[in-house]
XYZ file of C-alpha atoms in Angstrom:
576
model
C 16.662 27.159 37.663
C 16.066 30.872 38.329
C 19.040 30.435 41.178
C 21.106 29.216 38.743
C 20.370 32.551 36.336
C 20.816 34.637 39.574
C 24.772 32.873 40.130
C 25.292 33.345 36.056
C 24.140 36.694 36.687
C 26.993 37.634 39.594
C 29.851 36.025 38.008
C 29.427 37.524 34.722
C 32.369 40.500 36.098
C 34.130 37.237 37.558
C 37.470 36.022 35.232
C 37.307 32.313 36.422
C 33.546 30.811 36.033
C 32.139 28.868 38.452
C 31.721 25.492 38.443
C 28.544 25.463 39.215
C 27.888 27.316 36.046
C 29.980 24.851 33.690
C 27.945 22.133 34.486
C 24.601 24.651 33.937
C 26.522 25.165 30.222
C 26.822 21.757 29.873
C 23.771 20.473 30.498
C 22.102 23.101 28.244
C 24.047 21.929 25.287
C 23.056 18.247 26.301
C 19.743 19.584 25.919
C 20.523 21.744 22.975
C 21.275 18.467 21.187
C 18.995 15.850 22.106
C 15.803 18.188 20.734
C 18.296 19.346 17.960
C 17.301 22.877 18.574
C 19.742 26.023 19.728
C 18.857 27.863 22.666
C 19.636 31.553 23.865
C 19.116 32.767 27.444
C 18.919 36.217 28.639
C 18.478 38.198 31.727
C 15.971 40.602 32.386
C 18.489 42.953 31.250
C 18.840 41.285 28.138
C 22.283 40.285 28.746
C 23.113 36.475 27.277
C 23.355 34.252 29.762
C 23.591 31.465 27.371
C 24.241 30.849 24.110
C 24.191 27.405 22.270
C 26.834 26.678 19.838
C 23.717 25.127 18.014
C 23.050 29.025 16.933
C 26.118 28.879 14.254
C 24.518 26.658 12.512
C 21.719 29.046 11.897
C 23.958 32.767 11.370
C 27.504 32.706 10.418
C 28.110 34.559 13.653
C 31.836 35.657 15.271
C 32.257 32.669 18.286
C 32.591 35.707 20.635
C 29.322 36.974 20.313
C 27.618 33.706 22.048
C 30.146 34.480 25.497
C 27.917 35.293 28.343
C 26.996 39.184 29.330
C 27.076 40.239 25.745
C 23.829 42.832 25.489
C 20.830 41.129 22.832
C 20.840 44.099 20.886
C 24.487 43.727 20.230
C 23.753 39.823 19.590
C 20.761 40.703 16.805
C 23.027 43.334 15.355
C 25.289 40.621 14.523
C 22.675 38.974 13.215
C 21.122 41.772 11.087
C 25.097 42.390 9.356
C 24.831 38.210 8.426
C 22.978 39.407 5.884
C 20.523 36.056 6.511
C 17.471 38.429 7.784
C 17.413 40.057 4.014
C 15.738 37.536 1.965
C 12.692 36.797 4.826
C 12.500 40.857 5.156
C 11.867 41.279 0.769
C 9.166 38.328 1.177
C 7.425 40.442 3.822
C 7.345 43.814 1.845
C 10.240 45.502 1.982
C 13.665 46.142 3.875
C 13.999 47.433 7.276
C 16.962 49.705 7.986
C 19.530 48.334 10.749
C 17.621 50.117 13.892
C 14.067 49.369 12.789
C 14.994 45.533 12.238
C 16.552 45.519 16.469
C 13.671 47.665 17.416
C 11.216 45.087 16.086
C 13.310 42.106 17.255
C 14.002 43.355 21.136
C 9.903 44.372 21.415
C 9.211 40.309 20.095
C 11.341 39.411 22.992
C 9.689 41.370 25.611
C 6.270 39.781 24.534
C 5.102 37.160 26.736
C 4.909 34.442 24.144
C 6.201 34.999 20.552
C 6.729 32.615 17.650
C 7.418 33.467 14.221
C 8.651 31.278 10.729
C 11.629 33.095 8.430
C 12.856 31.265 5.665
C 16.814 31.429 5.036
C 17.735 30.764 1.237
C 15.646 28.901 -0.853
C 15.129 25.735 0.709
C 15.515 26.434 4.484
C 12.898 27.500 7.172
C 13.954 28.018 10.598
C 11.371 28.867 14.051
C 11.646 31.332 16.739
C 9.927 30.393 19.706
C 9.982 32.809 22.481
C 9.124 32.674 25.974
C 9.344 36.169 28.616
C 9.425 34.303 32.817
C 8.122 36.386 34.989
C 11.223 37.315 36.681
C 12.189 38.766 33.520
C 14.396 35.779 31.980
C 13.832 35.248 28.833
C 13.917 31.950 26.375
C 14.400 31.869 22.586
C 14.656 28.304 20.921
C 15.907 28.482 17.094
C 15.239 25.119 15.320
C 15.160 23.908 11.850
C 12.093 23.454 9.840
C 13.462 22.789 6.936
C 12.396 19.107 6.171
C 8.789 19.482 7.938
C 8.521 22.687 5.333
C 9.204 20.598 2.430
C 6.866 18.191 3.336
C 4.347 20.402 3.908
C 4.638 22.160 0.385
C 4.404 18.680 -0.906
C 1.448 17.140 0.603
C -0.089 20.814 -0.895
C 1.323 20.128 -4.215
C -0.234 16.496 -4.236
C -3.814 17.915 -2.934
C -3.697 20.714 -5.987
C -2.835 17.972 -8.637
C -5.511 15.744 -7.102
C -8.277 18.510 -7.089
C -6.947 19.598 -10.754
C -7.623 15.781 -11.942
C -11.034 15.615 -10.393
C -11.751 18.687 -12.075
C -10.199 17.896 -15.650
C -12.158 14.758 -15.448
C -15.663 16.150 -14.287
C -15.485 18.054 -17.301
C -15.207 15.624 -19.677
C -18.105 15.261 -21.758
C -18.101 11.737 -21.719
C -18.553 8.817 -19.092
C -15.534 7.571 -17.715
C -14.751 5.455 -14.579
C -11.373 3.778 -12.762
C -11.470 0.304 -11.286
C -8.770 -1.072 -9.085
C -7.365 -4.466 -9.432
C -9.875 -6.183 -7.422
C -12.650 -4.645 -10.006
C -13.764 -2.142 -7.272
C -14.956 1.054 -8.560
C -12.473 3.894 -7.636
C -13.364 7.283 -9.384
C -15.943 8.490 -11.636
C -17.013 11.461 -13.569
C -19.596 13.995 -13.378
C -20.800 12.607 -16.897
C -20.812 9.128 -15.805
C -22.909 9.911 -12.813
C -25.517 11.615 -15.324
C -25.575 9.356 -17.900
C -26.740 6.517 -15.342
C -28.479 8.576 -13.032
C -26.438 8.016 -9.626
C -24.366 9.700 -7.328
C -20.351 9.329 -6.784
C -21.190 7.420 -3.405
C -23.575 5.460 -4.408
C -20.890 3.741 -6.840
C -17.334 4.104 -5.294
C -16.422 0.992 -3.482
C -18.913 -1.682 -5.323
C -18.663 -3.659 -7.897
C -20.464 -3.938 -11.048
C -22.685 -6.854 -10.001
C -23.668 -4.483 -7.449
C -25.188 -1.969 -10.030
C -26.085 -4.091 -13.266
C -27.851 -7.388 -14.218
C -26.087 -10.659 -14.285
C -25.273 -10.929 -17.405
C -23.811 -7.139 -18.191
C -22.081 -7.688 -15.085
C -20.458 -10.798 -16.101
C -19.825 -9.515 -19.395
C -17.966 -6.471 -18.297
C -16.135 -8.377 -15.933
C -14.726 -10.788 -18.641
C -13.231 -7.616 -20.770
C -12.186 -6.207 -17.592
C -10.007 -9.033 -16.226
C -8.571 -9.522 -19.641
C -7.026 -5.831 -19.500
C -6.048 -6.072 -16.570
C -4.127 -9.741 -17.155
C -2.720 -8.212 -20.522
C -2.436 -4.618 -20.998
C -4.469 -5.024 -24.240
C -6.783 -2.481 -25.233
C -10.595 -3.380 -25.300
C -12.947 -1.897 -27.681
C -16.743 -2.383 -27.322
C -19.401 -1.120 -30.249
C -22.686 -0.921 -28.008
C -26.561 -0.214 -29.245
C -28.026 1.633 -26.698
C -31.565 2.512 -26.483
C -31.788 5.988 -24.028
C -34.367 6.976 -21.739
C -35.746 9.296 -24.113
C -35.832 6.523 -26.254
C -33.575 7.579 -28.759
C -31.033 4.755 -30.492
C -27.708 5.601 -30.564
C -24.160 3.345 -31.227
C -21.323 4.319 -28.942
C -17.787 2.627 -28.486
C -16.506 1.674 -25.041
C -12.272 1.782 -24.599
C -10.849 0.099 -21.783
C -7.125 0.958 -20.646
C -4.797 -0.835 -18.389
C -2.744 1.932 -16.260
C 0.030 1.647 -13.351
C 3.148 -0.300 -12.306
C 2.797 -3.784 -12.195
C 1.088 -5.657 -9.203
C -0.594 -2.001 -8.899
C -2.351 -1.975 -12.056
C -6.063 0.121 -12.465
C -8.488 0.104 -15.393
C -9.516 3.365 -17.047
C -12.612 3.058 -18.705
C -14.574 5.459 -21.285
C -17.561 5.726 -23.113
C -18.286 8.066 -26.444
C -21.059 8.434 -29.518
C -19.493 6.500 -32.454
C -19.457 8.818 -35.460
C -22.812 9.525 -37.408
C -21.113 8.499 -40.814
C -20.877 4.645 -39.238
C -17.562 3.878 -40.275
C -15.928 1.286 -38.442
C -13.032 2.291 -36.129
C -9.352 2.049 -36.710
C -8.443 0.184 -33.698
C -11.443 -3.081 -34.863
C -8.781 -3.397 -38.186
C -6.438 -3.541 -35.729
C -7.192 -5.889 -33.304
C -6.283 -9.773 -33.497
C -9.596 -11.213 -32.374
C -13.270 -9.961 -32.457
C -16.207 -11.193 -30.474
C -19.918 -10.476 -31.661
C -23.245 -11.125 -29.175
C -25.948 -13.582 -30.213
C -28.066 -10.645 -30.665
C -26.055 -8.021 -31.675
C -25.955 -5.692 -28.803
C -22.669 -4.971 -28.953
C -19.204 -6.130 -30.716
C -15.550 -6.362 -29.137
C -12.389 -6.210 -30.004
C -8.597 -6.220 -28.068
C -5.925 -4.851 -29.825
C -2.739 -6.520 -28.943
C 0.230 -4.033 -27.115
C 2.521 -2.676 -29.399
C 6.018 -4.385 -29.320
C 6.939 -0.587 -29.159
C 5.894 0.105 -25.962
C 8.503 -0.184 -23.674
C 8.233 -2.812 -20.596
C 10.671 -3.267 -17.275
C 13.266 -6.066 -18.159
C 13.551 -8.746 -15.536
C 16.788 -8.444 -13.151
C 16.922 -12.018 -13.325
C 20.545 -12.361 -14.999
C 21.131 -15.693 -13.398
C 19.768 -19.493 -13.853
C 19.060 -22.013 -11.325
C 19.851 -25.336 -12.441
C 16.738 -27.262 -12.119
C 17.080 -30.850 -10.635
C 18.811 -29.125 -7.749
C 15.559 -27.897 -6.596
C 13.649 -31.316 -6.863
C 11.329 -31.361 -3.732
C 12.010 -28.117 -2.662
C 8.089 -26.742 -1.002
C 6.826 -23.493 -1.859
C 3.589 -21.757 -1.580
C 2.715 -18.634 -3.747
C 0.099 -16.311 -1.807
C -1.546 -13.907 -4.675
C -4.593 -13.093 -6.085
C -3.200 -11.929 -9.473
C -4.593 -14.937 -12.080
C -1.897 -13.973 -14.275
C 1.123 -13.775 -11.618
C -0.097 -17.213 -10.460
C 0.070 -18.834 -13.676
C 3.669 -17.496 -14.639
C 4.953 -18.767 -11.180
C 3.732 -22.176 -10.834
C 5.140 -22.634 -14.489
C 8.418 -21.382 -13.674
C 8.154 -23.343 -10.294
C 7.626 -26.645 -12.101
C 10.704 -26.228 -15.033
C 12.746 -25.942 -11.918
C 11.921 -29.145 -9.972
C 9.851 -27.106 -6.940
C 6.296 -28.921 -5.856
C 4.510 -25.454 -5.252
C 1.056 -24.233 -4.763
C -1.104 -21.683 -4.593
C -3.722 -20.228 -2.722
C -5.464 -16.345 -2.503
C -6.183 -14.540 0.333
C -4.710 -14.675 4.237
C -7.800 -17.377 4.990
C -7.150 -19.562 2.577
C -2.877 -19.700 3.636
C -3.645 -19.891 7.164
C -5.747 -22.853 6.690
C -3.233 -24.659 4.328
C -0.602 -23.847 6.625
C -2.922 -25.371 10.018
C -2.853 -28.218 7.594
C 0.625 -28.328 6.045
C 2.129 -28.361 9.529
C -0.040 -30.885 11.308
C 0.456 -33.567 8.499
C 4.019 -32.873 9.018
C 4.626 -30.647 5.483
C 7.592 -28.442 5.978
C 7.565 -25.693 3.893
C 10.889 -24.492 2.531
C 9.597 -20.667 1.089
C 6.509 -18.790 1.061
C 6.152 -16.297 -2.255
C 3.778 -13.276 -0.794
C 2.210 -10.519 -3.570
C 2.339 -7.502 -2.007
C -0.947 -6.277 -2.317
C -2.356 -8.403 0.041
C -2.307 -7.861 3.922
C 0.246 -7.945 6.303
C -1.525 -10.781 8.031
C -0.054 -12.813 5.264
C 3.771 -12.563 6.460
C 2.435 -12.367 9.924
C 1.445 -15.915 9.522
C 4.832 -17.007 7.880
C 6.606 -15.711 10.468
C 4.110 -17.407 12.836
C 5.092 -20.981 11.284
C 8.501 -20.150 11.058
C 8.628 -19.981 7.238
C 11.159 -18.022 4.876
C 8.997 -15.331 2.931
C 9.790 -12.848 -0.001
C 7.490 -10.305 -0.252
C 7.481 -9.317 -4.025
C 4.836 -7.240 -6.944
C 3.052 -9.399 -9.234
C 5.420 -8.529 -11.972
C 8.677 -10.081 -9.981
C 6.086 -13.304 -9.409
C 5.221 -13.591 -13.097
C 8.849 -12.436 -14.200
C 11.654 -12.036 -11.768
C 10.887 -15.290 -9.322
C 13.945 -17.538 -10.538
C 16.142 -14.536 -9.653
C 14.630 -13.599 -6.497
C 14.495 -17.297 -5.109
C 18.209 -17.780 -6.083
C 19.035 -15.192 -4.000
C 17.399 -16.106 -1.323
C 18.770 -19.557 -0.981
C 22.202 -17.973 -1.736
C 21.942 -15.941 1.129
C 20.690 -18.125 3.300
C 23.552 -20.071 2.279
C 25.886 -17.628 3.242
C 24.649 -17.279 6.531
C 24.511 -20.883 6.992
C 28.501 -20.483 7.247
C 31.097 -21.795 4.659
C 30.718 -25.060 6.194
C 27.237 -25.973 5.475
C 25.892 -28.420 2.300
C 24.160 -26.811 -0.292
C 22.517 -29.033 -2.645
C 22.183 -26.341 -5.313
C 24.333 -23.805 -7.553
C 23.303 -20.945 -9.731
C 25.175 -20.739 -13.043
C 26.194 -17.427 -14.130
C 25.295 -16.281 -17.506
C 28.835 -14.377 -19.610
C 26.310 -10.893 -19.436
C 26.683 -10.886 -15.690
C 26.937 -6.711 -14.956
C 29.012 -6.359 -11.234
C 27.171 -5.014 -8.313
C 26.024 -1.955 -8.665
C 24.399 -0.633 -5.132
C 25.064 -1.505 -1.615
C 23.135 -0.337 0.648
C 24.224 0.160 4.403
C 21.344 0.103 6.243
C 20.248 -2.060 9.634
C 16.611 -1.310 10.098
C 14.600 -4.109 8.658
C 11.725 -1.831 7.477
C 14.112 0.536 5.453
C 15.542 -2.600 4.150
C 12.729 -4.271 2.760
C 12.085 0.045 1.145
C 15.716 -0.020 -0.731
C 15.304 -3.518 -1.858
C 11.641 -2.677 -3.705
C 13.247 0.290 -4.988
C 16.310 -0.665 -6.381
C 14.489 -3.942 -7.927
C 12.274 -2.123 -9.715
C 14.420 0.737 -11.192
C 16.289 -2.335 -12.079
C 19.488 -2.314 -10.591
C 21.786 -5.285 -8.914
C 22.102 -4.806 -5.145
C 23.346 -5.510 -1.677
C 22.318 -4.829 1.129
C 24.623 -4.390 4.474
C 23.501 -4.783 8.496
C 26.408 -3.140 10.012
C 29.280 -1.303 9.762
C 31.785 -4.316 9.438
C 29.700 -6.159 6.637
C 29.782 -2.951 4.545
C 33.308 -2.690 4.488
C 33.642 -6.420 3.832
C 31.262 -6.463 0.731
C 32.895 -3.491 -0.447
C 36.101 -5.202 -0.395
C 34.713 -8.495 -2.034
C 32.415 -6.552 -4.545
C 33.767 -3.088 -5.545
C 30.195 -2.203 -6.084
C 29.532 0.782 -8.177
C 28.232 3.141 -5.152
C 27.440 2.682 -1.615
C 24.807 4.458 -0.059
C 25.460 4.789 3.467
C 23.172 5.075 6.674
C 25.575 6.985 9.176
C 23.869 5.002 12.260
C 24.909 1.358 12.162
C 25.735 -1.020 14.990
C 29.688 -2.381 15.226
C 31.309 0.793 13.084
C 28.793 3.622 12.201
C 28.769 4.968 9.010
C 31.379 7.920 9.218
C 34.005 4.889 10.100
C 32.876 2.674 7.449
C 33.452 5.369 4.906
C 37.022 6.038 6.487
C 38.166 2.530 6.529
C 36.917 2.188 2.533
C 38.948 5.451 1.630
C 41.707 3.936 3.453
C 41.439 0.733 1.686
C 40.910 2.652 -1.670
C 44.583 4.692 -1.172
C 46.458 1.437 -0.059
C 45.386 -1.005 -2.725
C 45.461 1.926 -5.408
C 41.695 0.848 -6.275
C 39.467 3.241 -7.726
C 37.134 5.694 -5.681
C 33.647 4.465 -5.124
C 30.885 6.985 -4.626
C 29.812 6.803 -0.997
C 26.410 8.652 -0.889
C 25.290 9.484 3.091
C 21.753 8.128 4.035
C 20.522 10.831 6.716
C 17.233 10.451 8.952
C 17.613 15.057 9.706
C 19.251 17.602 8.067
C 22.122 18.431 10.480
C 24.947 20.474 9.262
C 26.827 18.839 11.710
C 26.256 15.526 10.114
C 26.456 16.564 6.679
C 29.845 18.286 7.458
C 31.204 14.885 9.501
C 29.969 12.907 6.292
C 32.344 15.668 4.044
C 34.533 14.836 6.313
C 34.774 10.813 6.109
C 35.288 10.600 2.655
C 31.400 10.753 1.526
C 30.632 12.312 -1.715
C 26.928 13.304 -1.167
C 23.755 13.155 1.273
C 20.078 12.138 0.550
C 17.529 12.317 3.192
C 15.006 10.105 4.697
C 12.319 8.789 3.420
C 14.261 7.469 0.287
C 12.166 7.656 -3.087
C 12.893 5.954 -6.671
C 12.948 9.841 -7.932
C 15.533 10.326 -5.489
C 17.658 7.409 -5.682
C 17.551 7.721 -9.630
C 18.836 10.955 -9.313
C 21.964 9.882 -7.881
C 22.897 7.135 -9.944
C 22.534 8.776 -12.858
C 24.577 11.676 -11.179
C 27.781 8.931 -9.670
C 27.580 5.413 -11.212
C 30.323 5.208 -13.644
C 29.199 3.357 -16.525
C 26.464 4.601 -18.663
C 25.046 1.574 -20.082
C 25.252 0.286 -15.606
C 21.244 -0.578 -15.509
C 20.811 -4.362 -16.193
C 18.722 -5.419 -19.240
C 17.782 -8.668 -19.963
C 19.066 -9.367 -23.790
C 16.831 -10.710 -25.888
């Protein structure tokens, strides 16, 4: 390589450059790209040797400042009068006048290894990394930060709210514990750990059969599933005799918290008043339950019709005897998911079954497929383990992976689609023994989605079913810009990297389309994996509207819609 410097070096007074040092040009900018980085090159007389056109993406330089044989201090001067160095030189203390900033600079670049961080504008980091040869070459890569930044500052943001929970709740003055779904303890207090004497570790992770008698433990777990199964409060009056052998009543409040299929129960304990008044929430309630003995009395009171709950997407009905013999097995271990599906499964003709854990569906499955069973769907809950769609797709079986509120409340939707799409694929040709009937508050599509990886797929469709919006989703570049056409969905959002056309064509071929037909203009949102001005600019440039980055977020995607779809009232609701 260093012969290569040494023939830059000599034609630098040359008009016509070699060709030897074209290709040397080229290849850098090949390399330039493919670790999306800019790269300068200088001599040990710290004249340029090269310069990648990466490095205007950085400073707003003139193009004839990256020409070899320009001097580096002439190179960072242009830099300095960008005006980009300011805001990084006020975060470190203070200005630097012109010649103390290029003094500074050229002594970095004479150091045998150098690497610095300078954050550009509010929301952009870039790094310096430099390298001195020994001949006296020397190497400075410039890349963007920016996203790995961002990320940083957020996984600190998450660790300070976590630490500022654990500390708001070690000071309560009262017990209070979290179990997840499974009835696993998950977080305790400080006062919790007192009042029974224990440590953090020696609860977290067991159960309450693990730590009680029978009988508590069974009666704890009977309030706790019923939270849990439906989001009514539970209220428990308690005697309690203490080690000091004091009497004392308290009240026990149980809380059902999280999205549905991801649900946790918040538990807390307190003194009841001294003046023994019974509570507000017991005149509430709609059923009470006193002990034999009377230890304790409990109460649920009912959710408030107030409190607002996710509407099912499910705008369309499957006619029922279509279905009749249709086989589908539901894989969950939510009681109440369960029940809802195998009573929606039977209204609509479907001989269905259940069973709860990976063990349990691979046997069924060994057993289903030796007596010659074929299975037309498997229904998955998503909290339980991948080996559960590993085994569908094992057997060859159809699977939709979906939250234990879609089982309970969304399945006739989700299963219609399925077979409609599957239908589709099937070709126009093909007999389909069922139909979906279309109900007069049908809303148009709202989202399609141009993306080809199956991972980010399976991400857009969870999102955009549970913010509640009607979607489509798109493989390549040709089936965008035929939904589009059949659809007129309200926005597209649009990965740039798609097999047949990419991204940047599909959104030509829709503007196109748009300006011949005189149809209105659909918001075309880009999808990017890296923040590239280059790809930002060529998405300007095809007609897109916007860009969101990789990984996609509800947050995020609300964001947008609420920022481009055109009607208001867009997000479907399921009248009552």
């Amino acid at each position: 390589m260093s012969a290569g410097f040494e023939k830059a070096d000599t034609a630098s007074g040359i008009d016509g450059t070699p060709a030897e040092a074209d290709l040397q040009t080229a290849l850098f900018d090949v390399v330039c790209d493919s670790l999306s980085a800019a790269f300068i090159i200088y001599d040990k007389n710290d004249h340029l040797i090269f310069a990648g056109r990466q490095i205007l993406e950085f400073f707003p330089l003139p193009a004839e400042m990256l020409k070899p044989g320009t001097r580096l201090r002439d190179f960072l001067g242009a830099v300095y009068d960008t005006g980009v160095r300011q805001q990084y030189d006020v975060r470190q203390g203070g200005s630097l006048s012109r010649e103390d900033w290029l003094s500074q600079r050229i002594a970095s670049h004479w150091r045998e290894r150098f690497e610095s961080v300078e954050r550009h504008g509010a929301d952009s980091w870039v790094r310096f990394v430099k390298r001195r040869l020994p001949g006296g070459y020397g190497v400075t890569i410039v890349s963007d930060i920016s996203e790995d930044k961002k990320r940083e500052e957020q996984w600190r943001s998450d660790l300070e709210r976590v630490q500022l929970t654990e500390d708001i709740l070690d000071n309560l003055p009262f017990p209070l514990f979290v179990k997840d779904r499974n009835l696993t303890y998950v977080a305790v207090n400080l006062a919790f750990c007192e009042k029974y004497q224990t440590t953090a570790d020696e609860v977290l992770g067991r159960k309450s059969g693990d730590l009680f008698s029978p009988e508590i433990a069974k009666r704890f777990e009977e309030s706790d599933r019923h939270v849990l199964e439906t989001g009514e409060m539970s209220i428990s009056r308690q005697r309690q005799i203490s080690r000091d052998g004091i009497e004392r009543d308290i009240v026990s409040r149980k809380h059902r918290i999280g999205k549905p299929g991801r649900y946790f129960l918040v538990s807390t304990t307190q003194d009841l008043p001294r003046d023994g008044a019974d509570l507000e929430e017991f005149q509430r309630a709609s059923a009470m339950t006193t002990s034999a003995n009377q230890s304790y009395r409990r109460a649920y009171v009912p959710v408030q019709s107030a409190v607002e709950r996710r509407d099912p997407a499910a705008m369309e009905a499957i006619v029922p005897e279509n279905f009749s013999g249709r086989k589908i097995l539901v894989v969950t271990a939510d009681l109440a998911a369960e029940t809802a599906a195998l009573r929606t499964l039977s209204r609509y003709g479907f001989e269905s079954c259940t069973v709860r854990g990976e063990d349990e569906e691979e046997q069924f499955l060994e057993i289903a497929t030796s007596s010659g069973i074929s299975l037309d769907l498997l229904i998955i809950d998503n909290q339980m383990g991948m080996r559960c769609l590993e085994l569908a797709e094992q057997y060859g079986i159809p699977a939709l992976v979906m939250d234990g509120f879609q089982i309970a409340n969304e399945l006739t939707f989700q299963i219609a689609r399925h077979f409609n799409r599957n239908s589709r694929n099937n070709g126009a040709g093909a007999e389909v023994d069922w139909e979906i009937s279309i109900s007069d508050d049908r809303v148009s599509l709202q989202v399609l989605v141009a993306e080809d990886n199956d991972i980010n797929q399976i991400v857009f469709s969870q999102i955009l079913e549970g913010l509640g919006y009607r979607h489509m989703i798109a493989a390549t570049g040709d089936e965008v810009v035929r939904l589009w056409a059949e659809h007129r969905p309200q926005v597209v959002l649009m990965d740039i990297s798609l097999p047949g056309f990419n991204g940047f064509e599909a959104a030509r071929l829709i503007r196109q389309m748009e300006e011949t037909g005189a149809a209105a203009r659909t918001p075309i949102i880009g999808v990017l994996t890296q923040a590239f001005e280059r790809d930002r600019a060529e998405c300007a440039k095809s007609g897109m509207d916007d860009v969101i980055m990789k990984p996609v977020s509800p947050d995020m995607l609300e964001t947008i819609f609420q920022k481009y779809l055109v009607e208001e009232g867009a997000r479907i609701r399921t009248r009552a």
